[in-house]
PDB file of C-alpha atoms and ligand atoms in Angstrom:
ATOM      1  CA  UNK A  77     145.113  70.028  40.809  1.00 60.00           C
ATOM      2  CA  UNK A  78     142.443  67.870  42.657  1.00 93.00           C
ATOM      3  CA  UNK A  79     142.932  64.614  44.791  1.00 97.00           C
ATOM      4  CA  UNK A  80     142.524  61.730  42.161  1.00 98.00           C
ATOM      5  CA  UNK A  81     143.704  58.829  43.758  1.00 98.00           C
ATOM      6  CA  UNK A  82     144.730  56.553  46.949  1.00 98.00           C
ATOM      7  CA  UNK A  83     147.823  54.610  47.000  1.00 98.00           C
ATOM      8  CA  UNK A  84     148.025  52.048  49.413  1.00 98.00           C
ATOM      9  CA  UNK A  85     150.702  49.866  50.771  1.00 97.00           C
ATOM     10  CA  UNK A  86     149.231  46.585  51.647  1.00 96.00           C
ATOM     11  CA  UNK A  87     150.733  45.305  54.553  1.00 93.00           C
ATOM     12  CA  UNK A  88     149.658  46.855  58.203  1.00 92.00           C
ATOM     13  CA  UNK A  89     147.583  49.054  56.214  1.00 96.00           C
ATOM     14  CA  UNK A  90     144.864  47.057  54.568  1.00 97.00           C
ATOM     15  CA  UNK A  91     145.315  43.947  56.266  1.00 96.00           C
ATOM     16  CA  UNK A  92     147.947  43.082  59.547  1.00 92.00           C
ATOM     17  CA  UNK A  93     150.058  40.137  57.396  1.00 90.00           C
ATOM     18  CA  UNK A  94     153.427  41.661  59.577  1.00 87.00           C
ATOM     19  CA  UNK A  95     152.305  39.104  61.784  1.00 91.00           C
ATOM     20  CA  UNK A  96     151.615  36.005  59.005  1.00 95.00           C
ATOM     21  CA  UNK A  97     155.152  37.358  57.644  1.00 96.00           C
ATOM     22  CA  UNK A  98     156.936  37.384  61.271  1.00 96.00           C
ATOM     23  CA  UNK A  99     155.786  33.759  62.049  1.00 97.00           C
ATOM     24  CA  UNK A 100     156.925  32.255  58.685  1.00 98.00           C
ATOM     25  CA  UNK A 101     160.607  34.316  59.702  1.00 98.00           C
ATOM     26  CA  UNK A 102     160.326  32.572  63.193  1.00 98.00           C
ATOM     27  CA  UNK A 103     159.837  29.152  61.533  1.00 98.00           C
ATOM     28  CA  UNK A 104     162.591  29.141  59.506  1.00 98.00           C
ATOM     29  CA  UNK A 105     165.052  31.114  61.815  1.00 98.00           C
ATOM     30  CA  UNK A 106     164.247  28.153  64.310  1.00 98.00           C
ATOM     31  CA  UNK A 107     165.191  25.536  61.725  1.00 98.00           C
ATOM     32  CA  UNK A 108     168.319  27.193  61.186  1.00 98.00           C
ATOM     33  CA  UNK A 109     168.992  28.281  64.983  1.00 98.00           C
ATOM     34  CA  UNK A 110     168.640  31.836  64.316  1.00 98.00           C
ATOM     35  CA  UNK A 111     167.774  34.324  67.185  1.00 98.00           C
ATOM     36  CA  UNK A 112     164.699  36.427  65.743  1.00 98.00           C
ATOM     37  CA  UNK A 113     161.924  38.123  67.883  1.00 96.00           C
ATOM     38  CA  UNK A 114     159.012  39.976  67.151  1.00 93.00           C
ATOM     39  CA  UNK A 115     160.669  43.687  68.240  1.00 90.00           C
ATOM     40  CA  UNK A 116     163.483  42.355  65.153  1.00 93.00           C
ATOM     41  CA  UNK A 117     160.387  41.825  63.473  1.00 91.00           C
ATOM     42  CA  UNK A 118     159.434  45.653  63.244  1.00 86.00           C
ATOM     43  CA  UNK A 119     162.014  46.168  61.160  1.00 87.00           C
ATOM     44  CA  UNK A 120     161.569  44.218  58.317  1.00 89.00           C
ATOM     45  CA  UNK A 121     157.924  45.929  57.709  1.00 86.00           C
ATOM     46  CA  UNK A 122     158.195  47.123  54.031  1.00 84.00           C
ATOM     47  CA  UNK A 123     161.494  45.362  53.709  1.00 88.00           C
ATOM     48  CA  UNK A 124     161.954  42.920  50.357  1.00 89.00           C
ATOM     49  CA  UNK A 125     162.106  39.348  51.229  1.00 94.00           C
ATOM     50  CA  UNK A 126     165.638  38.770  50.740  1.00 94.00           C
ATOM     51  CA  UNK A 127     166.878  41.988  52.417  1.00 93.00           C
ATOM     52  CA  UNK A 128     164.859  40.753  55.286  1.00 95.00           C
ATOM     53  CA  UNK A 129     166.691  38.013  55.742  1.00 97.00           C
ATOM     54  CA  UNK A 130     169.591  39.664  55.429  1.00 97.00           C
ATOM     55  CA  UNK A 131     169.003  41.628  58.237  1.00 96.00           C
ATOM     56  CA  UNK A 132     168.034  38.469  60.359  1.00 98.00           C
ATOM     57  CA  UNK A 133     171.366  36.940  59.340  1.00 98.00           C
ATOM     58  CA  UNK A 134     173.235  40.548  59.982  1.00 97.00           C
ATOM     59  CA  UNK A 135     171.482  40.682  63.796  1.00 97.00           C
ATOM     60  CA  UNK A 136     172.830  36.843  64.523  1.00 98.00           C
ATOM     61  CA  UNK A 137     175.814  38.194  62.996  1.00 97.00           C
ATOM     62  CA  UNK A 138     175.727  35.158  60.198  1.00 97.00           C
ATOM     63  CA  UNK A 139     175.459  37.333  57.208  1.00 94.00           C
ATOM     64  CA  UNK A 140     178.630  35.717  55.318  1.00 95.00           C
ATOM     65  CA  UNK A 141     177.328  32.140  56.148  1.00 96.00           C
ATOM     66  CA  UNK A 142     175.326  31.802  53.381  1.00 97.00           C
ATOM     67  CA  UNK A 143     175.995  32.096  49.616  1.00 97.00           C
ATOM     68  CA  UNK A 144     173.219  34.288  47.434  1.00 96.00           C
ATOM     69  CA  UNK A 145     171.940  31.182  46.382  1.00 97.00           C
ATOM     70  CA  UNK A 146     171.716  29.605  49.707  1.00 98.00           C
ATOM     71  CA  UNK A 147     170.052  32.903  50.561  1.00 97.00           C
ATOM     72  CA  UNK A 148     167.674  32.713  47.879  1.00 97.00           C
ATOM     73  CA  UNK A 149     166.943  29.142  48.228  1.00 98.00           C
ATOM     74  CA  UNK A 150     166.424  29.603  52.548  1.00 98.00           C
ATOM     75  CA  UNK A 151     164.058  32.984  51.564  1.00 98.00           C
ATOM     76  CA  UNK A 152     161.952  31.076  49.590  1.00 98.00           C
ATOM     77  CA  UNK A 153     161.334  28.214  51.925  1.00 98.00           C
ATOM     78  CA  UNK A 154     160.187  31.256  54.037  1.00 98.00           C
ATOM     79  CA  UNK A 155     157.831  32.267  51.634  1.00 98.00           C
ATOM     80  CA  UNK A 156     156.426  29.160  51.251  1.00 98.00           C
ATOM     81  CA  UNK A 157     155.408  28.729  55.142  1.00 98.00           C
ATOM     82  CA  UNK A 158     154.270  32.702  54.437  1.00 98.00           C
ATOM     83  CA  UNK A 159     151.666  31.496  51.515  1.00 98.00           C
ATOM     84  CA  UNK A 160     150.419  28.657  53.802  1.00 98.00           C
ATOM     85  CA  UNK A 161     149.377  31.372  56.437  1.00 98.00           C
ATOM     86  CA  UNK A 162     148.130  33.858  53.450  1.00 98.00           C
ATOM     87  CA  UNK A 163     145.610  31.172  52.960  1.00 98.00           C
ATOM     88  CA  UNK A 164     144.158  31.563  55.829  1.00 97.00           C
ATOM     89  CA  UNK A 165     143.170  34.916  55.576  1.00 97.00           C
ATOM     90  CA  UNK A 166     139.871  35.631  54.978  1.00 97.00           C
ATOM     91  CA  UNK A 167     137.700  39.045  55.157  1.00 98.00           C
ATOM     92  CA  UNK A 168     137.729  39.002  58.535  1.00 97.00           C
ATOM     93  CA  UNK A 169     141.488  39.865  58.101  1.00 97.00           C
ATOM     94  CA  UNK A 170     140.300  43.541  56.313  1.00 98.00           C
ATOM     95  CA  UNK A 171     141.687  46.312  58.973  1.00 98.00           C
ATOM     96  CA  UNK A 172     139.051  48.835  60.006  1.00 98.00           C
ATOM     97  CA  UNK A 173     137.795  51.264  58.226  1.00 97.00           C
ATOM     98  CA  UNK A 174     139.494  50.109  54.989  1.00 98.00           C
ATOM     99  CA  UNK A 175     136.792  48.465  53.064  1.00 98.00           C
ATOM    100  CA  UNK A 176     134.246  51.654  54.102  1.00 98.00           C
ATOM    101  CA  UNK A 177     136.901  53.981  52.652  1.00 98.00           C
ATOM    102  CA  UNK A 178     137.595  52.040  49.635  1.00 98.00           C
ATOM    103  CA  UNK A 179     133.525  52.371  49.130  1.00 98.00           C
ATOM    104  CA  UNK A 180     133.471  55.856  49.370  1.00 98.00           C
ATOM    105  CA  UNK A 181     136.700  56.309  47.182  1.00 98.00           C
ATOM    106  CA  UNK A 182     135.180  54.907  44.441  1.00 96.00           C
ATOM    107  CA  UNK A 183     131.606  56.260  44.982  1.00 97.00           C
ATOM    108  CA  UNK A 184     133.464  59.709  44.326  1.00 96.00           C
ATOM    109  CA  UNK A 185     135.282  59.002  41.687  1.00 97.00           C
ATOM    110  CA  UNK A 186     138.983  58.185  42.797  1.00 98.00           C
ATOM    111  CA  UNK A 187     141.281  56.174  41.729  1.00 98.00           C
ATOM    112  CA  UNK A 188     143.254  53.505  44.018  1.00 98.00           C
ATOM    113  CA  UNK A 189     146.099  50.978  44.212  1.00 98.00           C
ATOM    114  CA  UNK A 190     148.525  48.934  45.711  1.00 98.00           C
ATOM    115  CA  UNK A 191     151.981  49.619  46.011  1.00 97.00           C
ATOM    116  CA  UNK A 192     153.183  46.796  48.406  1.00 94.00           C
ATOM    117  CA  UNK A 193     156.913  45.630  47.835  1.00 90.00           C
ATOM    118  CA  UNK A 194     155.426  42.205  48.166  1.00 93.00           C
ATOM    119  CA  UNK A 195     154.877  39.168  45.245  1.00 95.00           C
ATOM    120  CA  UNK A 196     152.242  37.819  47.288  1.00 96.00           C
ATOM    121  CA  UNK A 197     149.598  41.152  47.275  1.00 96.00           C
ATOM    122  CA  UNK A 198     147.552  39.831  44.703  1.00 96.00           C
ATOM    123  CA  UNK A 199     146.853  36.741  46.591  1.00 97.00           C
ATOM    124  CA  UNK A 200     146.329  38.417  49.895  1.00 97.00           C
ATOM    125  CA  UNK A 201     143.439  40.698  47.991  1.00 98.00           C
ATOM    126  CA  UNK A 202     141.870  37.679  46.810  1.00 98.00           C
ATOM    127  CA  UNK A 203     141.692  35.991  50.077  1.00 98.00           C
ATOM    128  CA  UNK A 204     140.304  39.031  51.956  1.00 98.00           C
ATOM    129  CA  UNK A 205     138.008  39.894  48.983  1.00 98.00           C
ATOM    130  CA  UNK A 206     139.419  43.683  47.921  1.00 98.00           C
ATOM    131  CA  UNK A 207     140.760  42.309  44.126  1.00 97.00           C
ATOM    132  CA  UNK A 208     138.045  44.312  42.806  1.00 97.00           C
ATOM    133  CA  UNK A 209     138.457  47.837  44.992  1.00 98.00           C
ATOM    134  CA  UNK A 210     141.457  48.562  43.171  1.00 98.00           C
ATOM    135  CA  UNK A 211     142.480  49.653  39.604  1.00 98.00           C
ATOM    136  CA  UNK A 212     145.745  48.896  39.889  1.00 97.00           C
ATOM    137  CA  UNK A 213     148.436  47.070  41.757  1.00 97.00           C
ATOM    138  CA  UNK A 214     152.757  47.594  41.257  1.00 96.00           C
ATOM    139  CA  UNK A 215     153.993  44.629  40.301  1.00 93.00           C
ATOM    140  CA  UNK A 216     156.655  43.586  42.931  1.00 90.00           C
ATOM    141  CA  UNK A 217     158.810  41.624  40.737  1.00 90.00           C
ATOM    142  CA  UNK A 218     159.615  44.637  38.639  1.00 92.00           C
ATOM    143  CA  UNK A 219     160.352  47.248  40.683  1.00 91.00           C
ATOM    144  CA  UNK A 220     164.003  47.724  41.036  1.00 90.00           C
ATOM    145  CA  UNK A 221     164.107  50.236  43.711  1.00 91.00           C
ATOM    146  CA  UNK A 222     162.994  49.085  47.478  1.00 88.00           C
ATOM    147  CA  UNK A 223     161.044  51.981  50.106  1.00 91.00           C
ATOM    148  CA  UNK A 224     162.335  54.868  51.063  1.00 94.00           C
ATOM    149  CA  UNK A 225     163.170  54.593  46.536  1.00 95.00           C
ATOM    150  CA  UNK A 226     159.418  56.462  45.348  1.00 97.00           C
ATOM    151  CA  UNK A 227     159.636  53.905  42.585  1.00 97.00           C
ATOM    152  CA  UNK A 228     156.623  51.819  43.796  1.00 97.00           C
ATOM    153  CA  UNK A 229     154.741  55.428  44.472  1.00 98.00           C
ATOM    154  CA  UNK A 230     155.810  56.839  41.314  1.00 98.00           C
ATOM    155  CA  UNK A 231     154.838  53.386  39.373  1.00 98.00           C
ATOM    156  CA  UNK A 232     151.110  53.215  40.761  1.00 98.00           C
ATOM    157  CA  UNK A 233     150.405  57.032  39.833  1.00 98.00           C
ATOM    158  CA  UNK A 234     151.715  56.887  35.894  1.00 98.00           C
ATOM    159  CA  UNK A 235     149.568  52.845  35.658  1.00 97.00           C
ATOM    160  CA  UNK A 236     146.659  55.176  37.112  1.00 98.00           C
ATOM    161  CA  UNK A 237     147.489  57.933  35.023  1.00 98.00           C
ATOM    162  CA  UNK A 238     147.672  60.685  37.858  1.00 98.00           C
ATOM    163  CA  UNK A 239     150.001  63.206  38.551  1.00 98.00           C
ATOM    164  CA  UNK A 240     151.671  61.630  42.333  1.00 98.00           C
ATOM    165  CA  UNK A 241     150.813  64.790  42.993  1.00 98.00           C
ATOM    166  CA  UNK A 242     147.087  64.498  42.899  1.00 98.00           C
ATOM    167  CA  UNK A 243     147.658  61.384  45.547  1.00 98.00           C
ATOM    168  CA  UNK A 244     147.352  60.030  49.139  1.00 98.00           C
ATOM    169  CA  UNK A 245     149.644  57.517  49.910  1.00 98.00           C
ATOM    170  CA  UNK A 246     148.942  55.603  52.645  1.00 98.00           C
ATOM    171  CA  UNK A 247     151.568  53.467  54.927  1.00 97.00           C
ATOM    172  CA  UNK A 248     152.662  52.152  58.196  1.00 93.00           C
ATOM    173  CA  UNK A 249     156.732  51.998  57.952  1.00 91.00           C
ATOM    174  CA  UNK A 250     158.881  54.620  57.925  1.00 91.00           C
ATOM    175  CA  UNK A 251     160.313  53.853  54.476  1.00 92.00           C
ATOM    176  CA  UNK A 252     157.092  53.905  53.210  1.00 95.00           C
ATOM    177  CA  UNK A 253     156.811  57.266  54.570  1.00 96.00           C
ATOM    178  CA  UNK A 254     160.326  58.265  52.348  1.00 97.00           C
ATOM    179  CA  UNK A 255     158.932  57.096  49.285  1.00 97.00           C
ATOM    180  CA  UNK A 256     155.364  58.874  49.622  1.00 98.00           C
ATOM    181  CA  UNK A 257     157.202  61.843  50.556  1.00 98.00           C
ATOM    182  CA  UNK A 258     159.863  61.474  47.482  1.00 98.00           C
ATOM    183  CA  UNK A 259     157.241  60.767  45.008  1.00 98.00           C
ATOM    184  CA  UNK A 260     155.604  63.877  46.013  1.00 98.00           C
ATOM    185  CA  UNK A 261     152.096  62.761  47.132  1.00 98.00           C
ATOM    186  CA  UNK A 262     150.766  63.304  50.336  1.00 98.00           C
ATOM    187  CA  UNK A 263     151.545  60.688  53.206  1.00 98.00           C
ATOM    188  CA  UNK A 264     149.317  59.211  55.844  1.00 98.00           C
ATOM    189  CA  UNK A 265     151.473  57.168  58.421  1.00 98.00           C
ATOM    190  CA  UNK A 266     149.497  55.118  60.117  1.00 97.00           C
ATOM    191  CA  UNK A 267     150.774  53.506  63.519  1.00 93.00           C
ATOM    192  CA  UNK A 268     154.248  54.506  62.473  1.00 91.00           C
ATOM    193  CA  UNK A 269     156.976  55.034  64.613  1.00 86.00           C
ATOM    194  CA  UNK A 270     158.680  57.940  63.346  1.00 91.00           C
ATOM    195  CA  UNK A 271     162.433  57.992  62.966  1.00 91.00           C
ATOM    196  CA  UNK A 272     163.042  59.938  60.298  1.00 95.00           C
ATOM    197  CA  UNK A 273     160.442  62.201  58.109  1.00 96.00           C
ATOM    198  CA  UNK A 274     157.311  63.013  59.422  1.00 97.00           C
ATOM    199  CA  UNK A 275     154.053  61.887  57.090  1.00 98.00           C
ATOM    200  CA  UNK A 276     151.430  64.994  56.544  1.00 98.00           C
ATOM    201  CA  UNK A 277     148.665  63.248  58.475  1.00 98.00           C
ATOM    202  CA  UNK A 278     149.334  60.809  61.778  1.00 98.00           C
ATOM    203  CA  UNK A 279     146.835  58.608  62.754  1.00 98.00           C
ATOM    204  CA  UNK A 280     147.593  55.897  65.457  1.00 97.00           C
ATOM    205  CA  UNK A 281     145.263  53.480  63.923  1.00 97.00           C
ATOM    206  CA  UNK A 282     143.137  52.184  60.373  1.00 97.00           C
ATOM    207  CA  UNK A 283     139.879  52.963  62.245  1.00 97.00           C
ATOM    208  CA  UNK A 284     140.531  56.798  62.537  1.00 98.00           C
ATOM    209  CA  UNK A 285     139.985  56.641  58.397  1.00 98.00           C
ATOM    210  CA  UNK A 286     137.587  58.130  56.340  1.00 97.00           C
ATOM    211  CA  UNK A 287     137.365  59.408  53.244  1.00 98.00           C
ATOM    212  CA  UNK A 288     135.625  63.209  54.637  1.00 97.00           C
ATOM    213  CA  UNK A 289     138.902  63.063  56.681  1.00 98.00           C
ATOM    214  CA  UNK A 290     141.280  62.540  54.383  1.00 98.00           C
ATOM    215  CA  UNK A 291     139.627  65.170  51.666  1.00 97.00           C
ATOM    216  CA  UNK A 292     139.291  67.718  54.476  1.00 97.00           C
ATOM    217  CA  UNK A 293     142.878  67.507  55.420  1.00 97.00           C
ATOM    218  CA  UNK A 294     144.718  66.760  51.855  1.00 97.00           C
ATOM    219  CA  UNK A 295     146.970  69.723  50.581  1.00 96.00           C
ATOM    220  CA  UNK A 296     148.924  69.215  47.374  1.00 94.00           C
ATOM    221  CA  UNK A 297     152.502  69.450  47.579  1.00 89.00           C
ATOM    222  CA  UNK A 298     152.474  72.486  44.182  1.00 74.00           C
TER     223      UNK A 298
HETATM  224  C1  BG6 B  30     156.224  43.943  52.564  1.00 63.65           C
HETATM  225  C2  BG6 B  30     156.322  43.477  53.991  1.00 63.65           C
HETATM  226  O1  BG6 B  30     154.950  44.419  52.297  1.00 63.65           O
HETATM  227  O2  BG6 B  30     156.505  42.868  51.683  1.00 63.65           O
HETATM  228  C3  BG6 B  30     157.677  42.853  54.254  1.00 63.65           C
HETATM  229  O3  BG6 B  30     156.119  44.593  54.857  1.00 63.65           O
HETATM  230  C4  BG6 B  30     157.922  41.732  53.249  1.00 63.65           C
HETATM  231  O4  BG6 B  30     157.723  42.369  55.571  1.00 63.65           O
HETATM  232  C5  BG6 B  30     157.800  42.294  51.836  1.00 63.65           C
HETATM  233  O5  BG6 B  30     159.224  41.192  53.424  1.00 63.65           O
HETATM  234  C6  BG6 B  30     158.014  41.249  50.767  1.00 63.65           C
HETATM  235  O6  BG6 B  30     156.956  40.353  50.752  1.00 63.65           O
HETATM  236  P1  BG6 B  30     156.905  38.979  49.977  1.00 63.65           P
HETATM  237  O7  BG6 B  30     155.489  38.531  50.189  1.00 63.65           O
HETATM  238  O8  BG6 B  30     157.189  39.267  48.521  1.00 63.65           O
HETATM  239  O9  BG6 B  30     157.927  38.073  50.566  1.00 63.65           O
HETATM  240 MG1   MG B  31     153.403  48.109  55.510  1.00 63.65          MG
END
């Protein structure tokens, strides 16, 4: 039993696309006259694309006006005004102390990956330049079970071929925090408000990381 690997969620940890994600919501709850702010915002961090509209239809109390394929049809016009913004991104978009940590990971030997809820990670990596830092990333599309579910989690360690755990997983929403937790790895929350389980290791912000750190304070769960 050894730390092997680093699972990270994408969103608010490698790169801040809550706010790409929360402006693309804003468009199209104006074009429908929805009510949606940046504090409703919050919680949709981690949240699948059509559950998050759900809950912006539940808070204007609208959820029956739509059928599912209404729904579907409305959260993909979202996601297109989301992949305009996503091109925008560029390296300059990497939060701090990612891309140093992702250095050292590899330099001794770990393992790392993505386990983002969203269809759009693979894009976002290209755009900020990070395909290449990571050996694997959870395929969005086929993951039945949404955060606080370990699914994701549990998915990234057997396509690394680690035991979860022998991992760090590393997230910013609370149900990210869950699913860590349930897959039995080690949880960093980072800039997490905590309403529910607390992660192993707080920090209030990406630039507090490093891999010495994370070694020095990593205790597997056996
Ligand atoms: C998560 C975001 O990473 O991905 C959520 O935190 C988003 O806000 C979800 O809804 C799904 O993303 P996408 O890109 O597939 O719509
Ligand atoms: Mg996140």
């Amino acid at each position: 039993m050894a730390l092997k690997a680093l699972v990270f969620d994408l969103d608010g940890v490698i790169t801040d696309s809550a706010e790409l994600h929360y402006q693309a919501w804003k468009r199209l709850s104006e074009e429908l006259g929805l009510y949606f702010d940046r504090e409703q915002n919050e919680a949709l961090k981690g949240v699948s694309r059509i559950g998050s509209f759900e809950i912006i239809l539940r808070n204007n109390n609208k959820l029956d006006a739509y059928t599912e394929e209404e729904k579907e049809t409305l959260a993909n016009r979202k996601n297109e005004y989301y992949k305009e913004l996503v091109e925008t991104l560029t390296e300059k978009d990497i939060l701090p102390g990612i891309q140093q940590l992702l250095i050292d990971a590899r330099a001794m030997g770990l393992k790392t990956a993505i386990a983002s809820v969203s269809r759009n990670a693979p894009r976002v990596l290209e755009k900020i330049g990070l395909s290449d830092y990571f050996d694997t990333i959870a395929d969005a599309a086929k993951v039945k079970r949404s955060k606080p579910d370990p699914e994701i989690f549990l998915t990234c360690a057997e396509q690394l071929g680690v035991d979860p755990v022998d991992c760090i997983g590393l997230e910013d929403s609370q149900a990210g925090i869950e699913a860590i937790l349930s897959a039995g790895m080690y949880a960093v929350g980072i800039n997490v408000t905590i309403t529910g389980s607390s992660p192993d290791l707080i920090l209030s912000s990406t630039s507090e990381l490093s891999l010495e750190l994370l070694v020095r304070n990593y205790l597997p769960k056996k």
